[in-house]
mmCIF file of C-alpha atoms in Angstrom:
data_model
loop_
_atom_site.group_PDB
_atom_site.id
_atom_site.type_symbol
_atom_site.label_atom_id
_atom_site.label_comp_id
_atom_site.label_asym_id
_atom_site.label_seq_id
_atom_site.Cartn_x
_atom_site.Cartn_y
_atom_site.Cartn_z
ATOM 1 C CA MET I 206 17.135 -57.934 89.170
ATOM 2 C CA THR I 207 13.563 -56.610 89.102
ATOM 3 C CA THR I 208 10.988 -58.771 90.854
ATOM 4 C CA ILE I 209 8.332 -60.199 88.532
ATOM 5 C CA GLU I 210 4.944 -59.020 89.735
ATOM 6 C CA GLY I 211 2.831 -59.876 86.690
ATOM 7 C CA VAL I 212 2.671 -62.549 84.022
ATOM 8 C CA LEU I 213 1.206 -62.279 80.535
ATOM 9 C CA PHE I 214 0.290 -65.572 78.913
ATOM 10 C CA ASP I 215 -0.272 -66.208 75.238
ATOM 11 C CA PHE I 216 -3.458 -68.199 74.602
ATOM 12 C CA SER I 217 -3.056 -70.733 71.780
ATOM 13 C CA GLY I 218 -0.177 -73.163 72.232
ATOM 14 C CA THR I 219 0.595 -71.752 75.665
ATOM 15 C CA LEU I 220 -2.414 -72.039 77.983
ATOM 16 C CA LEU I 221 -4.630 -74.098 75.669
ATOM 17 C CA ARG I 222 -4.204 -76.131 72.506
ATOM 18 C CA ILE I 223 -6.644 -76.438 69.612
ATOM 19 C CA GLU I 224 -8.069 -79.874 68.780
ATOM 20 C CA SER I 225 -6.678 -81.939 65.923
ATOM 21 C CA ALA I 226 -7.713 -81.151 62.364
ATOM 22 C CA GLU I 227 -9.581 -84.451 62.167
ATOM 23 C CA SER I 228 -11.535 -83.767 65.363
ATOM 24 C CA TRP I 229 -12.289 -80.271 64.045
ATOM 25 C CA LEU I 230 -13.598 -81.571 60.734
ATOM 26 C CA ARG I 231 -15.677 -84.296 62.390
ATOM 27 C CA ALA I 232 -17.339 -81.739 64.660
ATOM 28 C CA ALA I 233 -18.237 -79.466 61.742
ATOM 29 C CA LEU I 234 -19.597 -82.396 59.746
ATOM 30 C CA SER I 235 -21.721 -83.479 62.696
ATOM 31 C CA ALA I 236 -23.018 -79.953 63.339
ATOM 32 C CA SER I 237 -24.090 -79.590 59.709
ATOM 33 C CA GLY I 238 -25.502 -83.113 59.389
ATOM 34 C CA THR I 239 -23.036 -84.017 56.633
ATOM 35 C CA ASP I 240 -21.936 -87.598 56.045
ATOM 36 C CA MET I 241 -18.422 -88.443 54.879
ATOM 37 C CA ASP I 242 -16.697 -91.812 54.883
ATOM 38 C CA GLU I 243 -13.752 -92.452 57.190
ATOM 39 C CA ALA I 244 -11.047 -92.461 54.544
ATOM 40 C CA GLU I 245 -12.340 -89.191 53.126
ATOM 41 C CA ILE I 246 -12.426 -87.563 56.570
ATOM 42 C CA ALA I 247 -8.797 -88.493 57.202
ATOM 43 C CA ARG I 248 -7.739 -87.280 53.756
ATOM 44 C CA ARG I 249 -9.590 -83.963 53.908
ATOM 45 C CA ALA I 250 -8.421 -83.305 57.471
ATOM 46 C CA ALA I 251 -4.810 -83.770 56.384
ATOM 47 C CA GLU I 252 -5.384 -81.406 53.447
ATOM 48 C CA LEU I 253 -6.952 -78.794 55.742
ATOM 49 C CA GLU I 254 -3.952 -79.063 58.045
ATOM 50 C CA ARG I 255 -1.498 -78.580 55.187
ATOM 51 C CA ALA I 256 -3.537 -75.586 54.041
ATOM 52 C CA GLY I 257 -3.176 -74.037 57.519
ATOM 53 C CA ALA I 258 -6.943 -73.636 57.694
ATOM 54 C CA LEU I 259 -7.282 -74.437 61.405
ATOM 55 C CA PRO I 260 -6.558 -71.356 63.543
ATOM 56 C CA GLY I 261 -4.143 -72.344 66.274
ATOM 57 C CA GLY I 262 -2.978 -75.316 64.226
ATOM 58 C CA SER I 263 -0.174 -75.646 61.709
ATOM 59 C CA SER I 264 0.787 -72.677 59.551
ATOM 60 C CA PRO I 265 0.036 -73.007 55.831
ATOM 61 C CA VAL I 266 2.575 -74.964 53.818
ATOM 62 C CA GLU I 267 1.954 -72.387 51.102
ATOM 63 C CA ILE I 268 -0.153 -69.238 51.314
ATOM 64 C CA PRO I 269 -2.154 -68.522 48.140
ATOM 65 C CA ALA I 270 -1.105 -65.256 46.505
ATOM 66 C CA GLY I 271 -4.602 -63.875 46.899
ATOM 67 C CA LEU I 272 -4.482 -64.325 50.679
ATOM 68 C CA ALA I 273 -0.866 -63.354 51.370
ATOM 69 C CA GLY I 274 -1.595 -59.727 52.225
ATOM 70 C CA LEU I 275 -4.530 -60.652 54.445
ATOM 71 C CA TRP I 276 -2.466 -63.317 56.210
ATOM 72 C CA GLU I 277 -0.017 -60.705 57.454
ATOM 73 C CA ILE I 278 -2.747 -58.627 59.132
ATOM 74 C CA ARG I 279 -5.211 -61.395 59.979
ATOM 75 C CA ASP I 280 -5.122 -60.803 63.735
ATOM 76 C CA ARG I 281 -5.879 -57.087 63.566
ATOM 77 C CA ASP I 282 -9.550 -57.407 62.607
ATOM 78 C CA ALA I 283 -12.247 -60.056 63.125
ATOM 79 C CA ARG I 284 -13.339 -59.842 59.490
ATOM 80 C CA HIS I 285 -9.785 -60.346 58.241
ATOM 81 C CA HIS I 286 -9.380 -63.350 60.514
ATOM 82 C CA ARG I 287 -12.511 -65.115 59.289
ATOM 83 C CA ALA I 288 -11.799 -64.235 55.657
ATOM 84 C CA VAL I 289 -8.265 -65.589 55.625
ATOM 85 C CA TYR I 290 -9.032 -68.847 57.450
ATOM 86 C CA THR I 291 -12.184 -69.650 55.493
ATOM 87 C CA GLY I 292 -10.204 -68.753 52.360
ATOM 88 C CA LEU I 293 -7.490 -71.237 53.292
ATOM 89 C CA ALA I 294 -10.110 -73.896 54.014
ATOM 90 C CA ARG I 295 -11.732 -73.356 50.613
ATOM 91 C CA GLN I 296 -8.605 -74.727 48.981
ATOM 92 C CA VAL I 297 -9.840 -78.127 50.160
ATOM 93 C CA PRO I 298 -12.956 -79.512 48.409
ATOM 94 C CA LEU I 299 -15.765 -80.241 50.871
ATOM 95 C CA PRO I 300 -19.251 -81.562 50.047
ATOM 96 C CA ARG I 301 -21.235 -78.526 51.233
ATOM 97 C CA PRO I 302 -20.290 -74.841 50.915
ATOM 98 C CA GLU I 303 -21.586 -74.004 54.389
ATOM 99 C CA LEU I 304 -18.943 -76.288 55.904
ATOM 100 C CA TYR I 305 -16.259 -73.622 55.557
ATOM 101 C CA ASP I 306 -18.081 -71.276 57.903
ATOM 102 C CA ALA I 307 -19.041 -74.207 60.127
ATOM 103 C CA LEU I 308 -15.363 -75.062 60.508
ATOM 104 C CA TYR I 309 -14.494 -71.496 61.424
ATOM 105 C CA ASP I 310 -17.356 -71.318 63.924
ATOM 106 C CA ARG I 311 -16.289 -74.613 65.510
ATOM 107 C CA HIS I 312 -12.791 -73.395 66.349
ATOM 108 C CA MET I 313 -14.233 -70.601 68.504
ATOM 109 C CA THR I 314 -16.068 -73.031 70.800
ATOM 110 C CA ALA I 315 -14.793 -74.195 74.177
ATOM 111 C CA ASP I 316 -14.996 -77.842 73.082
ATOM 112 C CA ALA I 317 -12.380 -77.181 70.395
ATOM 113 C CA TRP I 318 -9.774 -76.149 72.991
ATOM 114 C CA HIS I 319 -7.967 -78.227 75.599
ATOM 115 C CA PRO I 320 -6.085 -76.598 78.494
ATOM 116 C CA TYR I 321 -2.558 -77.811 79.113
ATOM 117 C CA PRO I 322 -2.502 -80.101 82.178
ATOM 118 C CA ASP I 323 -0.690 -77.603 84.393
ATOM 119 C CA ALA I 324 -2.466 -74.438 83.209
ATOM 120 C CA ALA I 325 -5.082 -74.252 85.973
ATOM 121 C CA GLY I 326 -2.607 -75.163 88.706
ATOM 122 C CA VAL I 327 -0.016 -72.590 87.647
ATOM 123 C CA LEU I 328 -2.613 -69.825 87.265
ATOM 124 C CA ALA I 329 -4.141 -70.692 90.638
ATOM 125 C CA GLU I 330 -0.765 -70.558 92.392
ATOM 126 C CA LEU I 331 0.152 -67.235 90.783
ATOM 127 C CA HIS I 332 -3.224 -65.876 91.806
ATOM 128 C CA ARG I 333 -2.678 -67.129 95.379
ATOM 129 C CA ARG I 334 0.647 -65.276 95.485
ATOM 130 C CA GLY I 335 -1.003 -62.046 94.404
ATOM 131 C CA THR I 336 0.656 -61.992 90.992
ATOM 132 C CA ARG I 337 -1.173 -59.984 88.345
ATOM 133 C CA ILE I 338 -2.186 -62.233 85.421
ATOM 134 C CA GLY I 339 -3.102 -61.331 81.857
ATOM 135 C CA VAL I 340 -3.806 -63.119 78.606
ATOM 136 C CA LEU I 341 -2.284 -61.448 75.551
ATOM 137 C CA SER I 342 -3.225 -63.005 72.232
ATOM 138 C CA ASN I 343 -2.969 -62.457 68.505
ATOM 139 C CA ILE I 344 -6.501 -63.531 67.665
ATOM 140 C CA GLY I 345 -9.556 -62.533 65.652
ATOM 141 C CA TRP I 346 -12.323 -63.382 68.123
ATOM 142 C CA ASP I 347 -13.209 -63.152 71.815
ATOM 143 C CA LEU I 348 -11.490 -65.950 73.719
ATOM 144 C CA ARG I 349 -12.945 -64.968 77.103
ATOM 145 C CA PRO I 350 -15.876 -67.456 76.887
ATOM 146 C CA VAL I 351 -13.369 -70.267 76.255
ATOM 147 C CA LEU I 352 -11.369 -69.317 79.355
ATOM 148 C CA ARG I 353 -14.615 -69.131 81.316
ATOM 149 C CA ALA I 354 -15.833 -72.536 80.132
ATOM 150 C CA HIS I 355 -12.577 -74.138 81.252
ATOM 151 C CA GLY I 356 -12.579 -72.368 84.625
ATOM 152 C CA LEU I 357 -9.472 -70.292 83.909
ATOM 153 C CA ASP I 358 -11.048 -66.837 83.787
ATOM 154 C CA ARG I 359 -11.256 -66.633 87.590
ATOM 155 C CA TYR I 360 -7.480 -66.193 87.752
ATOM 156 C CA VAL I 361 -7.133 -63.654 84.932
ATOM 157 C CA ASP I 362 -7.064 -59.921 85.613
ATOM 158 C CA CYS I 363 -7.137 -58.781 81.989
ATOM 159 C CA CYS I 364 -7.353 -59.996 78.390
ATOM 160 C CA VAL I 365 -5.664 -57.964 75.667
ATOM 161 C CA LEU I 366 -6.664 -59.209 72.225
ATOM 162 C CA SER I 367 -5.065 -58.035 69.002
ATOM 163 C CA TYR I 368 -8.292 -57.683 67.038
ATOM 164 C CA GLU I 369 -9.769 -55.404 69.709
ATOM 165 C CA GLN I 370 -6.695 -53.157 69.636
ATOM 166 C CA GLY I 371 -5.992 -53.234 65.881
ATOM 167 C CA ILE I 372 -2.385 -54.157 66.705
ATOM 168 C CA GLN I 373 -0.717 -57.557 66.728
ATOM 169 C CA LYS I 374 2.377 -59.005 68.368
ATOM 170 C CA PRO I 375 5.308 -58.383 68.151
ATOM 171 C CA ASP I 376 4.324 -54.694 67.985
ATOM 172 C CA PRO I 377 5.565 -53.230 71.309
ATOM 173 C CA ARG I 378 2.405 -51.134 71.534
ATOM 174 C CA LEU I 379 0.325 -54.240 72.234
ATOM 175 C CA PHE I 380 2.601 -55.295 75.092
ATOM 176 C CA ALA I 381 2.433 -51.721 76.413
ATOM 177 C CA VAL I 382 -1.368 -51.919 76.512
ATOM 178 C CA ALA I 383 -1.173 -55.208 78.414
ATOM 179 C CA CYS I 384 1.310 -53.837 80.949
ATOM 180 C CA ARG I 385 -0.940 -50.844 81.546
ATOM 181 C CA GLU I 386 -3.897 -53.186 82.052
ATOM 182 C CA LEU I 387 -1.857 -55.052 84.668
ATOM 183 C CA GLY I 388 -0.868 -51.727 86.257
ATOM 184 C CA LEU I 389 2.801 -52.651 86.102
ATOM 185 C CA ASP I 390 6.006 -51.391 84.588
ATOM 186 C CA PRO I 391 7.178 -53.705 81.766
ATOM 187 C CA SER I 392 10.324 -54.535 83.742
ATOM 188 C CA ALA I 393 8.112 -56.248 86.337
ATOM 189 C CA VAL I 394 6.244 -58.351 83.758
ATOM 190 C CA LEU I 395 7.023 -61.795 82.331
ATOM 191 C CA MET I 396 5.611 -62.772 78.923
ATOM 192 C CA VAL I 397 5.059 -66.500 78.398
ATOM 193 C CA GLY I 398 4.434 -67.821 74.901
ATOM 194 C CA ASP I 399 5.212 -70.380 72.231
ATOM 195 C CA ASP I 400 6.323 -67.970 69.487
ATOM 196 C CA ARG I 401 9.832 -66.577 69.943
ATOM 197 C CA THR I 402 9.186 -63.814 67.411
ATOM 198 C CA ALA I 403 5.648 -62.709 68.282
ATOM 199 C CA ASP I 404 5.730 -63.308 72.044
ATOM 200 C CA GLY I 405 9.428 -62.592 72.350
ATOM 201 C CA GLY I 406 8.689 -59.093 71.059
ATOM 202 C CA ALA I 407 7.861 -58.246 74.674
ATOM 203 C CA THR I 408 11.581 -57.904 75.387
ATOM 204 C CA ALA I 409 11.729 -54.763 73.225
ATOM 205 C CA LEU I 410 9.578 -53.097 75.863
ATOM 206 C CA GLY I 411 11.666 -54.409 78.753
ATOM 207 C CA CYS I 412 9.574 -57.433 79.750
ATOM 208 C CA ALA I 413 11.155 -60.770 80.556
ATOM 209 C CA PHE I 414 10.237 -63.663 78.254
ATOM 210 C CA MET I 415 9.796 -67.406 78.750
ATOM 211 C CA TRP I 416 9.294 -69.707 75.770
ATOM 212 C CA VAL I 417 7.135 -72.853 75.901
ATOM 213 C CA ASP I 418 6.945 -75.551 73.264
ATOM 214 C CA HIS I 419 3.690 -75.720 71.252
ATOM 215 C CA LEU I 420 3.122 -79.448 71.780
ATOM 216 C CA PRO I 421 -0.059 -81.525 72.073
ATOM 217 C CA VAL I 422 -1.467 -81.380 75.611
ATOM 218 C CA ASP I 423 -0.543 -84.998 76.369
ATOM 219 C CA ARG I 424 3.097 -84.307 75.483
ATOM 220 C CA ARG I 425 3.554 -81.180 77.630
ATOM 221 C CA PRO I 426 2.322 -81.947 81.144
ATOM 222 C CA ASP I 427 4.392 -79.373 83.010
ATOM 223 C CA GLY I 428 5.733 -76.837 80.511
ATOM 224 C CA LEU I 429 4.276 -73.902 82.443
ATOM 225 C CA ARG I 430 5.671 -74.916 85.851
ATOM 226 C CA PRO I 431 8.958 -72.995 85.454
ATOM 227 C CA VAL I 432 6.940 -69.772 85.572
ATOM 228 C CA LEU I 433 6.512 -70.337 89.310
ATOM 229 C CA ASP I 434 10.290 -70.291 89.812
ATOM 230 C CA LEU I 435 10.606 -66.990 87.952
ATOM 231 C CA VAL I 436 7.909 -65.136 89.861
ATOM 232 C CA GLY I 437 8.589 -63.736 93.289
#
């Protein structure tokens, strides 16, 4: 069996989790100085969640026909990403039109993301062992400032982001880029992620794969710990 010398981590649902839809909406309302009563906030937040408008949150219950094509390629380009998520949000009536962009802008802030309880500890231990560490994400914006704000960037050797490459998981070419960035053969790399299809696509290239459950941070205190048993 090949020794694992590098680990690629997915971002959303693996290392960090996005805030709740209600917290997200409240933050955007506050930033724009918009008042909304409590019952309305809860109702609109639930509608936004069903619409799949929060990146990193639930997938849409139903994708509008006009956005279906864009949805499939949303992580290949920053403009596509913003367009599809603001488009999904616009299915939900909100009191001010600028709120749709405010919501999108909010989800890119460090305050909108919460690291899983064991993320820093696992990354620190891998780093101590000399393991190469990368973040490989299907995403439409630069997550590096979020990692930096939460003190995780110090352990990460590379970030490979779909929108910067114009390729999205499970395309083997994206995993190949990440392995090259780590300076390792795919057989020596473990991919860790919460999506068996997207992240599990690493196995086509010869990487190992470990699945983690995309749970709220308070319900997954040690989901990343098994990585330490898999890495030499």
